[in-house]
Amino acid sequence: MAKIETSTVDTSAVLLGNNDFETGLLAAVPANTIVKAGTYLKRDGEKFAVLTNPASEKVVGIVPFDVENEKSSVADVPFRALIAGRVRADKVLLNGNKPAVEQLDMLRACGIIPVTVTDVSQTA
């Protein structure tokens, strides 16, 4: 019998569909830093900011694609925030970590629905 080989291709895509976005600024991104796709966001006045304390801050969206500050100092970076729609539950990040179930519920409360996805690969 021939040996079957499989491979997994991870596209790192967060978005699944029915998505709504809001154009804005991501506040105070550190110099030469990338804010990863799937990162929870809060409001900072008229701007967005990375959510750091889920117990006291309200989620208003997530970063749909990596956002990079290419400057050598802290800066506000223009981007589009995901404010509603369906996302992969395994791709969202809270403080750089996978969120717990109750933290996924915080997304549902703001109109973002995290969905568990099972990847299927094809072999030849």
Backbone as XML, in Angstrom:
<?xml version="1.0"?>
<chain id="A" units="angstrom">
  <residue number="1" name="MET">
    <atom name="N" x="0.840" y="-1.168" z="0.000"/>
    <atom name="CA" x="0.000" y="0.000" z="0.000"/>
    <atom name="C" x="0.891" y="1.239" z="0.000"/>
  </residue>
  <residue number="2" name="ALA">
    <atom name="N" x="0.509" y="2.238" z="-0.767"/>
    <atom name="CA" x="1.274" y="3.473" z="-0.860"/>
    <atom name="C" x="1.091" y="4.302" z="0.406"/>
  </residue>
  <residue number="3" name="LYS">
    <atom name="N" x="2.165" y="4.964" z="0.763"/>
    <atom name="CA" x="2.115" y="5.836" z="1.935"/>
    <atom name="C" x="1.372" y="7.122" z="1.572"/>
  </residue>
  <residue number="4" name="ILE">
    <atom name="N" x="0.459" y="7.519" z="2.431"/>
    <atom name="CA" x="-0.305" y="8.743" z="2.194"/>
    <atom name="C" x="0.383" y="9.889" z="2.913"/>
  </residue>
  <residue number="5" name="GLU">
    <atom name="N" x="0.639" y="10.954" z="2.174"/>
    <atom name="CA" x="1.247" y="12.144" z="2.764"/>
    <atom name="C" x="0.216" y="13.247" z="2.824"/>
  </residue>
  <residue number="6" name="THR">
    <atom name="N" x="0.206" y="13.963" z="3.916"/>
    <atom name="CA" x="-0.703" y="15.088" z="4.065"/>
    <atom name="C" x="0.086" y="16.330" z="4.412"/>
  </residue>
  <residue number="7" name="SER">
    <atom name="N" x="-0.486" y="17.453" z="4.110"/>
    <atom name="CA" x="0.134" y="18.716" z="4.497"/>
    <atom name="C" x="-0.975" y="19.695" z="4.865"/>
  </residue>
  <residue number="8" name="THR">
    <atom name="N" x="-0.656" y="20.612" z="5.742"/>
    <atom name="CA" x="-1.605" y="21.635" z="6.156"/>
    <atom name="C" x="-1.100" y="22.986" z="5.693"/>
  </residue>
  <residue number="9" name="VAL">
    <atom name="N" x="-1.956" y="23.729" z="5.033"/>
    <atom name="CA" x="-1.613" y="25.064" z="4.583"/>
    <atom name="C" x="-2.423" y="26.037" z="5.426"/>
  </residue>
  <residue number="10" name="ASP">
    <atom name="N" x="-1.738" y="26.804" z="6.271"/>
    <atom name="CA" x="-2.405" y="27.765" z="7.147"/>
    <atom name="C" x="-2.290" y="29.141" z="6.520"/>
  </residue>
  <residue number="11" name="THR">
    <atom name="N" x="-3.414" y="29.678" z="6.073"/>
    <atom name="CA" x="-3.404" y="30.999" z="5.439"/>
    <atom name="C" x="-3.463" y="32.121" z="6.467"/>
  </residue>
  <residue number="12" name="SER">
    <atom name="N" x="-3.664" y="31.777" z="7.731"/>
    <atom name="CA" x="-3.772" y="32.746" z="8.829"/>
    <atom name="C" x="-4.915" y="33.734" z="8.643"/>
  </residue>
  <residue number="13" name="ALA">
    <atom name="N" x="-5.867" y="33.420" z="7.803"/>
    <atom name="CA" x="-7.003" y="34.306" z="7.582"/>
    <atom name="C" x="-7.914" y="34.293" z="8.808"/>
  </residue>
  <residue number="14" name="VAL">
    <atom name="N" x="-8.264" y="35.468" z="9.268"/>
    <atom name="CA" x="-9.140" y="35.617" z="10.429"/>
    <atom name="C" x="-10.600" y="35.688" z="9.986"/>
  </residue>
  <residue number="15" name="LEU">
    <atom name="N" x="-10.852" y="36.367" z="8.886"/>
    <atom name="CA" x="-12.208" y="36.667" z="8.437"/>
    <atom name="C" x="-12.886" y="35.478" z="7.773"/>
  </residue>
  <residue number="16" name="LEU">
    <atom name="N" x="-14.184" y="35.313" z="8.063"/>
    <atom name="CA" x="-14.974" y="34.262" z="7.437"/>
    <atom name="C" x="-16.108" y="34.798" z="6.577"/>
  </residue>
  <residue number="17" name="GLY">
    <atom name="N" x="-16.545" y="36.018" z="6.779"/>
    <atom name="CA" x="-17.593" y="36.574" z="5.933"/>
    <atom name="C" x="-18.582" y="37.441" z="6.682"/>
  </residue>
  <residue number="18" name="ASN">
    <atom name="N" x="-19.446" y="38.085" z="5.893"/>
    <atom name="CA" x="-20.453" y="39.019" z="6.426"/>
    <atom name="C" x="-19.810" y="40.068" z="7.315"/>
  </residue>
  <residue number="19" name="ASN">
    <atom name="N" x="-18.690" y="40.603" z="6.869"/>
    <atom name="CA" x="-17.905" y="41.502" z="7.703"/>
    <atom name="C" x="-18.209" y="42.976" z="7.438"/>
  </residue>
  <residue number="20" name="ASP">
    <atom name="N" x="-18.223" y="43.761" z="8.514"/>
    <atom name="CA" x="-18.349" y="45.215" z="8.445"/>
    <atom name="C" x="-17.090" y="45.814" z="9.059"/>
  </residue>
  <residue number="21" name="PHE">
    <atom name="N" x="-16.609" y="46.892" z="8.437"/>
    <atom name="CA" x="-15.369" y="47.527" z="8.867"/>
    <atom name="C" x="-15.602" y="48.999" z="9.151"/>
  </residue>
  <residue number="22" name="GLU">
    <atom name="N" x="-14.706" y="49.573" z="9.942"/>
    <atom name="CA" x="-14.700" y="51.009" z="10.192"/>
    <atom name="C" x="-13.268" y="51.506" z="10.014"/>
  </residue>
  <residue number="23" name="THR">
    <atom name="N" x="-13.123" y="52.520" z="9.167"/>
    <atom name="CA" x="-11.807" y="53.107" z="8.953"/>
    <atom name="C" x="-11.476" y="54.020" z="10.119"/>
  </residue>
  <residue number="24" name="GLY">
    <atom name="N" x="-10.250" y="53.927" z="10.620"/>
    <atom name="CA" x="-9.863" y="54.756" z="11.746"/>
    <atom name="C" x="-8.371" y="54.696" z="11.994"/>
  </residue>
  <residue number="25" name="LEU">
    <atom name="N" x="-7.975" y="55.096" z="13.191"/>
    <atom name="CA" x="-6.574" y="55.072" z="13.598"/>
    <atom name="C" x="-6.395" y="54.115" z="14.758"/>
  </residue>
  <residue number="26" name="LEU">
    <atom name="N" x="-5.325" y="53.345" z="14.700"/>
    <atom name="CA" x="-4.939" y="52.494" z="15.818"/>
    <atom name="C" x="-3.948" y="53.303" z="16.643"/>
  </residue>
  <residue number="27" name="ALA">
    <atom name="N" x="-4.337" y="53.654" z="17.855"/>
    <atom name="CA" x="-3.589" y="54.600" z="18.683"/>
    <atom name="C" x="-2.332" y="53.994" z="19.288"/>
  </residue>
  <residue number="28" name="ALA">
    <atom name="N" x="-1.282" y="54.812" z="19.316"/>
    <atom name="CA" x="-0.047" y="54.541" z="20.058"/>
    <atom name="C" x="0.570" y="53.167" z="19.789"/>
  </residue>
  <residue number="29" name="VAL">
    <atom name="N" x="0.760" y="52.856" z="18.513"/>
    <atom name="CA" x="1.430" y="51.601" z="18.158"/>
    <atom name="C" x="2.932" y="51.806" z="18.364"/>
  </residue>
  <residue number="30" name="PRO">
    <atom name="N" x="3.589" y="50.947" z="19.145"/>
    <atom name="CA" x="5.027" y="51.108" z="19.385"/>
    <atom name="C" x="5.839" y="51.076" z="18.081"/>
  </residue>
  <residue number="31" name="ALA">
    <atom name="N" x="7.009" y="51.687" z="18.112"/>
    <atom name="CA" x="7.885" y="51.780" z="16.950"/>
    <atom name="C" x="8.247" y="50.401" z="16.411"/>
  </residue>
  <residue number="32" name="ASN">
    <atom name="N" x="8.253" y="50.293" z="15.084"/>
    <atom name="CA" x="8.664" y="49.066" z="14.397"/>
    <atom name="C" x="7.992" y="47.810" z="14.960"/>
  </residue>
  <residue number="33" name="THR">
    <atom name="N" x="6.693" y="47.904" z="15.181"/>
    <atom name="CA" x="5.921" y="46.815" z="15.781"/>
    <atom name="C" x="4.778" y="46.411" z="14.863"/>
  </residue>
  <residue number="34" name="ILE">
    <atom name="N" x="4.428" y="45.129" z="14.919"/>
    <atom name="CA" x="3.274" y="44.622" z="14.177"/>
    <atom name="C" x="2.198" y="44.219" z="15.185"/>
  </residue>
  <residue number="35" name="VAL">
    <atom name="N" x="0.993" y="44.761" z="15.005"/>
    <atom name="CA" x="-0.163" y="44.338" z="15.789"/>
    <atom name="C" x="-0.818" y="43.227" z="14.976"/>
  </residue>
  <residue number="36" name="LYS">
    <atom name="N" x="-0.877" y="42.039" z="15.534"/>
    <atom name="CA" x="-1.315" y="40.848" z="14.817"/>
    <atom name="C" x="-2.811" y="40.862" z="14.512"/>
  </residue>
  <residue number="37" name="ALA">
    <atom name="N" x="-3.154" y="40.275" z="13.372"/>
    <atom name="CA" x="-4.550" y="40.096" z="12.991"/>
    <atom name="C" x="-5.258" y="39.281" z="14.073"/>
  </residue>
  <residue number="38" name="GLY">
    <atom name="N" x="-6.477" y="39.680" z="14.389"/>
    <atom name="CA" x="-7.253" y="38.982" z="15.412"/>
    <atom name="C" x="-7.177" y="39.617" z="16.785"/>
  </residue>
  <residue number="39" name="THR">
    <atom name="N" x="-6.347" y="40.657" z="16.944"/>
    <atom name="CA" x="-6.180" y="41.316" z="18.237"/>
    <atom name="C" x="-7.437" y="42.096" z="18.617"/>
  </residue>
  <residue number="40" name="TYR">
    <atom name="N" x="-7.874" y="41.929" z="19.865"/>
    <atom name="CA" x="-9.047" y="42.646" z="20.377"/>
    <atom name="C" x="-8.769" y="44.153" z="20.430"/>
  </residue>
  <residue number="41" name="LEU">
    <atom name="N" x="-9.817" y="44.935" z="20.138"/>
    <atom name="CA" x="-9.708" y="46.392" z="20.166"/>
    <atom name="C" x="-10.724" y="47.012" z="21.109"/>
  </residue>
  <residue number="42" name="LYS">
    <atom name="N" x="-10.363" y="48.190" z="21.627"/>
    <atom name="CA" x="-11.266" y="49.024" z="22.431"/>
    <atom name="C" x="-11.261" y="50.420" z="21.814"/>
  </residue>
  <residue number="43" name="ARG">
    <atom name="N" x="-12.088" y="51.304" z="22.322"/>
    <atom name="CA" x="-12.094" y="52.704" z="21.890"/>
    <atom name="C" x="-11.149" y="53.508" z="22.771"/>
  </residue>
  <residue number="44" name="ASP">
    <atom name="N" x="-10.467" y="54.445" z="22.132"/>
    <atom name="CA" x="-9.616" y="55.412" z="22.824"/>
    <atom name="C" x="-9.998" y="56.767" z="22.260"/>
  </residue>
  <residue number="45" name="GLY">
    <atom name="N" x="-11.087" y="57.329" z="22.786"/>
    <atom name="CA" x="-11.645" y="58.545" z="22.194"/>
    <atom name="C" x="-12.226" y="58.203" z="20.830"/>
  </residue>
  <residue number="46" name="GLU">
    <atom name="N" x="-11.778" y="58.921" z="19.799"/>
    <atom name="CA" x="-12.219" y="58.644" z="18.433"/>
    <atom name="C" x="-11.392" y="57.546" z="17.775"/>
  </residue>
  <residue number="47" name="LYS">
    <atom name="N" x="-10.309" y="57.144" z="18.402"/>
    <atom name="CA" x="-9.399" y="56.154" z="17.840"/>
    <atom name="C" x="-9.679" y="54.777" z="18.423"/>
  </residue>
  <residue number="48" name="PHE">
    <atom name="N" x="-9.029" y="53.780" z="17.847"/>
    <atom name="CA" x="-9.038" y="52.427" z="18.397"/>
    <atom name="C" x="-7.729" y="52.206" z="19.137"/>
  </residue>
  <residue number="49" name="ALA">
    <atom name="N" x="-7.725" y="51.279" z="20.086"/>
    <atom name="CA" x="-6.509" y="50.903" z="20.810"/>
    <atom name="C" x="-6.605" y="49.415" z="21.133"/>
  </residue>
  <residue number="50" name="VAL">
    <atom name="N" x="-5.463" y="48.806" z="21.380"/>
    <atom name="CA" x="-5.429" y="47.392" z="21.739"/>
    <atom name="C" x="-6.024" y="47.210" z="23.134"/>
  </residue>
  <residue number="51" name="LEU">
    <atom name="N" x="-6.961" y="46.294" z="23.261"/>
    <atom name="CA" x="-7.584" y="46.002" z="24.552"/>
    <atom name="C" x="-6.578" y="45.225" z="25.414"/>
  </residue>
  <residue number="52" name="THR">
    <atom name="N" x="-6.359" y="45.689" z="26.617"/>
    <atom name="CA" x="-5.388" y="45.036" z="27.495"/>
    <atom name="C" x="-6.014" y="44.458" z="28.763"/>
  </residue>
  <residue number="53" name="ASN">
    <atom name="N" x="-7.149" y="45.011" z="29.201"/>
    <atom name="CA" x="-7.776" y="44.555" z="30.438"/>
    <atom name="C" x="-9.230" y="44.167" z="30.158"/>
  </residue>
  <residue number="54" name="PRO">
    <atom name="N" x="-9.500" y="42.896" z="29.856"/>
    <atom name="CA" x="-10.863" y="42.492" z="29.505"/>
    <atom name="C" x="-11.869" y="42.631" z="30.641"/>
  </residue>
  <residue number="55" name="ALA">
    <atom name="N" x="-11.404" y="42.714" z="31.875"/>
    <atom name="CA" x="-12.323" y="42.838" z="33.002"/>
    <atom name="C" x="-12.951" y="44.229" z="33.071"/>
  </residue>
  <residue number="56" name="SER">
    <atom name="N" x="-12.242" y="45.255" z="32.622"/>
    <atom name="CA" x="-12.753" y="46.616" z="32.766"/>
    <atom name="C" x="-12.938" y="47.360" z="31.443"/>
  </residue>
  <residue number="57" name="GLU">
    <atom name="N" x="-12.492" y="46.786" z="30.330"/>
    <atom name="CA" x="-12.596" y="47.459" z="29.031"/>
    <atom name="C" x="-13.588" y="46.726" z="28.140"/>
  </residue>
  <residue number="58" name="LYS">
    <atom name="N" x="-14.238" y="47.479" z="27.260"/>
    <atom name="CA" x="-15.249" y="46.916" z="26.371"/>
    <atom name="C" x="-14.650" y="46.679" z="24.983"/>
  </residue>
  <residue number="59" name="VAL">
    <atom name="N" x="-14.859" y="45.485" z="24.461"/>
    <atom name="CA" x="-14.409" y="45.156" z="23.102"/>
    <atom name="C" x="-15.320" y="45.845" z="22.096"/>
  </residue>
  <residue number="60" name="VAL">
    <atom name="N" x="-14.713" y="46.476" z="21.077"/>
    <atom name="CA" x="-15.502" y="47.105" z="20.022"/>
    <atom name="C" x="-15.151" y="46.566" z="18.637"/>
  </residue>
  <residue number="61" name="GLY">
    <atom name="N" x="-14.121" y="45.738" z="18.550"/>
    <atom name="CA" x="-13.726" y="45.186" z="17.257"/>
    <atom name="C" x="-12.446" y="44.397" z="17.369"/>
  </residue>
  <residue number="62" name="ILE">
    <atom name="N" x="-11.943" y="43.970" z="16.207"/>
    <atom name="CA" x="-10.649" y="43.300" z="16.150"/>
    <atom name="C" x="-9.864" y="43.818" z="14.951"/>
  </residue>
  <residue number="63" name="VAL">
    <atom name="N" x="-8.574" y="43.549" z="14.960"/>
    <atom name="CA" x="-7.697" y="43.894" z="13.846"/>
    <atom name="C" x="-7.856" y="42.785" z="12.800"/>
  </residue>
  <residue number="64" name="PRO">
    <atom name="N" x="-8.350" y="43.099" z="11.577"/>
    <atom name="CA" x="-8.584" y="42.042" z="10.590"/>
    <atom name="C" x="-7.322" y="41.541" z="9.886"/>
  </residue>
  <residue number="65" name="PHE">
    <atom name="N" x="-6.327" y="42.401" z="9.739"/>
    <atom name="CA" x="-5.061" y="42.062" z="9.098"/>
    <atom name="C" x="-3.934" y="42.682" z="9.911"/>
  </residue>
  <residue number="66" name="ASP">
    <atom name="N" x="-2.743" y="42.106" z="9.850"/>
    <atom name="CA" x="-1.606" y="42.673" z="10.583"/>
    <atom name="C" x="-1.460" y="44.160" z="10.281"/>
  </residue>
  <residue number="67" name="VAL">
    <atom name="N" x="-1.234" y="44.954" z="11.323"/>
    <atom name="CA" x="-1.015" y="46.395" z="11.190"/>
    <atom name="C" x="0.394" y="46.686" z="11.684"/>
  </residue>
  <residue number="68" name="GLU">
    <atom name="N" x="1.183" y="47.374" z="10.862"/>
    <atom name="CA" x="2.582" y="47.617" z="11.202"/>
    <atom name="C" x="2.873" y="49.108" z="11.301"/>
  </residue>
  <residue number="69" name="ASN">
    <atom name="N" x="3.596" y="49.469" z="12.360"/>
    <atom name="CA" x="4.122" y="50.823" z="12.489"/>
    <atom name="C" x="5.565" y="50.779" z="12.026"/>
  </residue>
  <residue number="70" name="GLU">
    <atom name="N" x="5.840" y="51.295" z="10.842"/>
    <atom name="CA" x="7.180" y="51.261" z="10.272"/>
    <atom name="C" x="8.029" y="52.442" z="10.723"/>
  </residue>
  <residue number="71" name="LYS">
    <atom name="N" x="7.453" y="53.322" z="11.518"/>
    <atom name="CA" x="8.194" y="54.501" z="11.993"/>
    <atom name="C" x="9.102" y="54.128" z="13.161"/>
  </residue>
  <residue number="72" name="SER">
    <atom name="N" x="10.050" y="54.988" z="13.436"/>
    <atom name="CA" x="10.995" y="54.733" z="14.529"/>
    <atom name="C" x="10.525" y="55.312" z="15.858"/>
  </residue>
  <residue number="73" name="SER">
    <atom name="N" x="9.256" y="55.697" z="15.928"/>
    <atom name="CA" x="8.683" y="56.197" z="17.173"/>
    <atom name="C" x="7.222" y="55.745" z="17.275"/>
  </residue>
  <residue number="74" name="VAL">
    <atom name="N" x="6.658" y="55.882" z="18.454"/>
    <atom name="CA" x="5.252" y="55.536" z="18.664"/>
    <atom name="C" x="4.396" y="56.404" z="17.752"/>
  </residue>
  <residue number="75" name="ALA">
    <atom name="N" x="3.406" y="55.787" z="17.106"/>
    <atom name="CA" x="2.564" y="56.544" z="16.171"/>
    <atom name="C" x="1.170" y="55.946" z="16.101"/>
  </residue>
  <residue number="76" name="ASP">
    <atom name="N" x="0.223" y="56.772" z="15.665"/>
    <atom name="CA" x="-1.117" y="56.307" z="15.340"/>
    <atom name="C" x="-1.071" y="55.807" z="13.893"/>
  </residue>
  <residue number="77" name="VAL">
    <atom name="N" x="-1.600" y="54.614" z="13.657"/>
    <atom name="CA" x="-1.516" y="53.995" z="12.339"/>
    <atom name="C" x="-2.919" y="53.880" z="11.744"/>
  </residue>
  <residue number="78" name="PRO">
    <atom name="N" x="-3.119" y="54.387" z="10.513"/>
    <atom name="CA" x="-4.429" y="54.237" z="9.873"/>
    <atom name="C" x="-4.672" y="52.778" z="9.486"/>
  </residue>
  <residue number="79" name="PHE">
    <atom name="N" x="-5.920" y="52.320" z="9.656"/>
    <atom name="CA" x="-6.284" y="50.942" z="9.332"/>
    <atom name="C" x="-7.795" y="50.834" z="9.292"/>
  </residue>
  <residue number="80" name="ARG">
    <atom name="N" x="-8.288" y="49.633" z="9.003"/>
    <atom name="CA" x="-9.724" y="49.350" z="9.031"/>
    <atom name="C" x="-9.982" y="48.309" z="10.107"/>
  </residue>
  <residue number="81" name="ALA">
    <atom name="N" x="-10.817" y="48.649" z="11.064"/>
    <atom name="CA" x="-11.162" y="47.730" z="12.158"/>
    <atom name="C" x="-12.375" y="46.903" z="11.764"/>
  </residue>
  <residue number="82" name="LEU">
    <atom name="N" x="-12.358" y="45.628" z="12.111"/>
    <atom name="CA" x="-13.525" y="44.777" z="11.937"/>
    <atom name="C" x="-14.463" y="45.041" z="13.107"/>
  </residue>
  <residue number="83" name="ILE">
    <atom name="N" x="-15.681" y="45.473" z="12.820"/>
    <atom name="CA" x="-16.623" y="45.800" z="13.899"/>
    <atom name="C" x="-17.821" y="44.857" z="13.949"/>
  </residue>
  <residue number="84" name="ALA">
    <atom name="N" x="-17.971" y="44.002" z="12.930"/>
    <atom name="CA" x="-19.055" y="43.010" z="12.924"/>
    <atom name="C" x="-18.740" y="41.953" z="11.877"/>
  </residue>
  <residue number="85" name="GLY">
    <atom name="N" x="-19.240" y="40.749" z="12.106"/>
    <atom name="CA" x="-19.059" y="39.683" z="11.130"/>
    <atom name="C" x="-18.641" y="38.383" z="11.785"/>
  </residue>
  <residue number="86" name="ARG">
    <atom name="N" x="-18.192" y="37.464" z="10.944"/>
    <atom name="CA" x="-17.779" y="36.138" z="11.411"/>
    <atom name="C" x="-16.269" y="36.001" z="11.277"/>
  </residue>
  <residue number="87" name="VAL">
    <atom name="N" x="-15.645" y="35.420" z="12.315"/>
    <atom name="CA" x="-14.196" y="35.225" z="12.332"/>
    <atom name="C" x="-13.870" y="33.813" z="12.826"/>
  </residue>
  <residue number="88" name="ARG">
    <atom name="N" x="-12.645" y="33.377" z="12.552"/>
    <atom name="CA" x="-12.180" y="32.086" z="13.063"/>
    <atom name="C" x="-11.849" y="32.229" z="14.538"/>
  </residue>
  <residue number="89" name="ALA">
    <atom name="N" x="-12.459" y="31.411" z="15.371"/>
    <atom name="CA" x="-12.237" y="31.481" z="16.820"/>
    <atom name="C" x="-10.790" y="31.177" z="17.181"/>
  </residue>
  <residue number="90" name="ASP">
    <atom name="N" x="-10.120" y="30.348" z="16.407"/>
    <atom name="CA" x="-8.737" y="29.976" z="16.720"/>
    <atom name="C" x="-7.720" y="31.032" z="16.291"/>
  </residue>
  <residue number="91" name="LYS">
    <atom name="N" x="-8.174" y="32.102" z="15.632"/>
    <atom name="CA" x="-7.258" y="33.140" z="15.139"/>
    <atom name="C" x="-7.361" y="34.461" z="15.898"/>
  </residue>
  <residue number="92" name="VAL">
    <atom name="N" x="-8.287" y="34.581" z="16.842"/>
    <atom name="CA" x="-8.394" y="35.831" z="17.594"/>
    <atom name="C" x="-7.438" y="35.801" z="18.792"/>
  </residue>
  <residue number="93" name="LEU">
    <atom name="N" x="-6.958" y="36.989" z="19.169"/>
    <atom name="CA" x="-5.938" y="37.100" z="20.216"/>
    <atom name="C" x="-6.314" y="38.151" z="21.253"/>
  </residue>
  <residue number="94" name="LEU">
    <atom name="N" x="-6.138" y="37.801" z="22.494"/>
    <atom name="CA" x="-6.335" y="38.738" z="23.597"/>
    <atom name="C" x="-5.037" y="38.771" z="24.378"/>
  </residue>
  <residue number="95" name="ASN">
    <atom name="N" x="-4.363" y="39.917" z="24.363"/>
    <atom name="CA" x="-3.035" y="40.060" z="24.981"/>
    <atom name="C" x="-2.046" y="39.035" z="24.431"/>
  </residue>
  <residue number="96" name="GLY">
    <atom name="N" x="-2.157" y="38.738" z="23.136"/>
    <atom name="CA" x="-1.239" y="37.809" z="22.484"/>
    <atom name="C" x="-1.541" y="36.346" z="22.695"/>
  </residue>
  <residue number="97" name="ASN">
    <atom name="N" x="-2.623" y="36.036" z="23.422"/>
    <atom name="CA" x="-2.972" y="34.643" z="23.732"/>
    <atom name="C" x="-4.353" y="34.297" z="23.180"/>
  </residue>
  <residue number="98" name="LYS">
    <atom name="N" x="-4.619" y="33.008" z="23.084"/>
    <atom name="CA" x="-5.949" y="32.552" z="22.687"/>
    <atom name="C" x="-6.926" y="32.878" z="23.815"/>
  </residue>
  <residue number="99" name="PRO">
    <atom name="N" x="-8.064" y="33.467" z="23.495"/>
    <atom name="CA" x="-9.022" y="33.831" z="24.541"/>
    <atom name="C" x="-9.790" y="32.628" z="25.083"/>
  </residue>
  <residue number="100" name="ALA">
    <atom name="N" x="-10.250" y="32.766" z="26.318"/>
    <atom name="CA" x="-11.102" y="31.761" z="26.953"/>
    <atom name="C" x="-12.520" y="31.906" z="26.399"/>
  </residue>
  <residue number="101" name="VAL">
    <atom name="N" x="-13.366" y="30.943" z="26.688"/>
    <atom name="CA" x="-14.737" y="30.930" z="26.171"/>
    <atom name="C" x="-15.483" y="32.212" z="26.548"/>
  </residue>
  <residue number="102" name="GLU">
    <atom name="N" x="-15.367" y="32.642" z="27.798"/>
    <atom name="CA" x="-16.083" y="33.865" z="28.210"/>
    <atom name="C" x="-15.540" y="35.102" z="27.501"/>
  </residue>
  <residue number="103" name="GLN">
    <atom name="N" x="-14.294" y="35.074" z="27.095"/>
    <atom name="CA" x="-13.717" y="36.194" z="26.339"/>
    <atom name="C" x="-14.168" y="36.168" z="24.881"/>
  </residue>
  <residue number="104" name="LEU">
    <atom name="N" x="-14.466" y="34.998" z="24.353"/>
    <atom name="CA" x="-15.081" y="34.910" z="23.025"/>
    <atom name="C" x="-16.499" y="35.477" z="23.068"/>
  </residue>
  <residue number="105" name="ASP">
    <atom name="N" x="-17.184" y="35.284" z="24.206"/>
    <atom name="CA" x="-18.524" y="35.850" z="24.369"/>
    <atom name="C" x="-18.502" y="37.374" z="24.299"/>
  </residue>
  <residue number="106" name="MET">
    <atom name="N" x="-17.391" y="37.987" z="24.704"/>
    <atom name="CA" x="-17.256" y="39.448" z="24.605"/>
    <atom name="C" x="-17.331" y="39.890" z="23.143"/>
  </residue>
  <residue number="107" name="LEU">
    <atom name="N" x="-16.791" y="39.080" z="22.242"/>
    <atom name="CA" x="-16.883" y="39.399" z="20.814"/>
    <atom name="C" x="-18.327" y="39.305" z="20.333"/>
  </residue>
  <residue number="108" name="ARG">
    <atom name="N" x="-19.017" y="38.258" z="20.755"/>
    <atom name="CA" x="-20.416" y="38.089" z="20.347"/>
    <atom name="C" x="-21.261" y="39.284" z="20.781"/>
  </residue>
  <residue number="109" name="ALA">
    <atom name="N" x="-20.952" y="39.835" z="21.949"/>
    <atom name="CA" x="-21.709" y="40.976" z="22.473"/>
    <atom name="C" x="-21.560" y="42.213" z="21.593"/>
  </residue>
  <residue number="110" name="CYS">
    <atom name="N" x="-20.460" y="42.313" z="20.854"/>
    <atom name="CA" x="-20.285" y="43.489" z="19.991"/>
    <atom name="C" x="-20.564" y="43.174" z="18.520"/>
  </residue>
  <residue number="111" name="GLY">
    <atom name="N" x="-21.105" y="41.994" z="18.223"/>
    <atom name="CA" x="-21.512" y="41.678" z="16.851"/>
    <atom name="C" x="-20.498" y="40.894" z="16.039"/>
  </residue>
  <residue number="112" name="ILE">
    <atom name="N" x="-19.431" y="40.445" z="16.673"/>
    <atom name="CA" x="-18.437" y="39.620" z="15.997"/>
    <atom name="C" x="-18.638" y="38.185" z="16.469"/>
  </residue>
  <residue number="113" name="ILE">
    <atom name="N" x="-18.860" y="37.281" z="15.525"/>
    <atom name="CA" x="-19.185" y="35.900" z="15.871"/>
    <atom name="C" x="-17.975" y="35.005" z="15.600"/>
  </residue>
  <residue number="114" name="PRO">
    <atom name="N" x="-17.320" y="34.512" z="16.671"/>
    <atom name="CA" x="-16.215" y="33.578" z="16.480"/>
    <atom name="C" x="-16.750" y="32.181" z="16.171"/>
  </residue>
  <residue number="115" name="VAL">
    <atom name="N" x="-16.225" y="31.582" z="15.110"/>
    <atom name="CA" x="-16.696" y="30.281" z="14.650"/>
    <atom name="C" x="-15.544" y="29.280" z="14.726"/>
  </residue>
  <residue number="116" name="THR">
    <atom name="N" x="-15.826" y="28.085" z="15.251"/>
    <atom name="CA" x="-14.838" y="27.026" z="15.266"/>
    <atom name="C" x="-14.785" y="26.410" z="13.876"/>
  </residue>
  <residue number="117" name="VAL">
    <atom name="N" x="-13.580" y="26.340" z="13.319"/>
    <atom name="CA" x="-13.394" y="25.850" z="11.956"/>
    <atom name="C" x="-12.481" y="24.635" z="11.985"/>
  </residue>
  <residue number="118" name="THR">
    <atom name="N" x="-12.851" y="23.607" z="11.241"/>
    <atom name="CA" x="-12.000" y="22.445" z="11.073"/>
    <atom name="C" x="-11.454" y="22.482" z="9.652"/>
  </residue>
  <residue number="119" name="ASP">
    <atom name="N" x="-10.127" y="22.560" z="9.541"/>
    <atom name="CA" x="-9.494" y="22.589" z="8.232"/>
    <atom name="C" x="-9.485" y="21.175" z="7.641"/>
  </residue>
  <residue number="120" name="VAL">
    <atom name="N" x="-9.748" y="21.099" z="6.362"/>
    <atom name="CA" x="-9.704" y="19.838" z="5.650"/>
    <atom name="C" x="-8.599" y="19.948" z="4.605"/>
  </residue>
  <residue number="121" name="SER">
    <atom name="N" x="-7.714" y="18.967" z="4.578"/>
    <atom name="CA" x="-6.640" y="18.996" z="3.586"/>
    <atom name="C" x="-6.874" y="17.898" z="2.554"/>
  </residue>
  <residue number="122" name="GLN">
    <atom name="N" x="-6.271" y="18.081" z="1.406"/>
    <atom name="CA" x="-6.415" y="17.117" z="0.331"/>
    <atom name="C" x="-5.065" y="16.454" z="0.091"/>
  </residue>
  <residue number="123" name="THR">
    <atom name="N" x="-5.081" y="15.180" z="-0.164"/>
    <atom name="CA" x="-3.836" y="14.461" z="-0.463"/>
    <atom name="C" x="-3.886" y="13.952" z="-1.898"/>
  </residue>
  <residue number="124" name="ALA">
    <atom name="N" x="-2.715" y="13.741" z="-2.462"/>
    <atom name="CA" x="-2.641" y="13.256" z="-3.844"/>
    <atom name="C" x="-2.128" y="11.840" z="-3.869"/>
  </residue>
</chain>
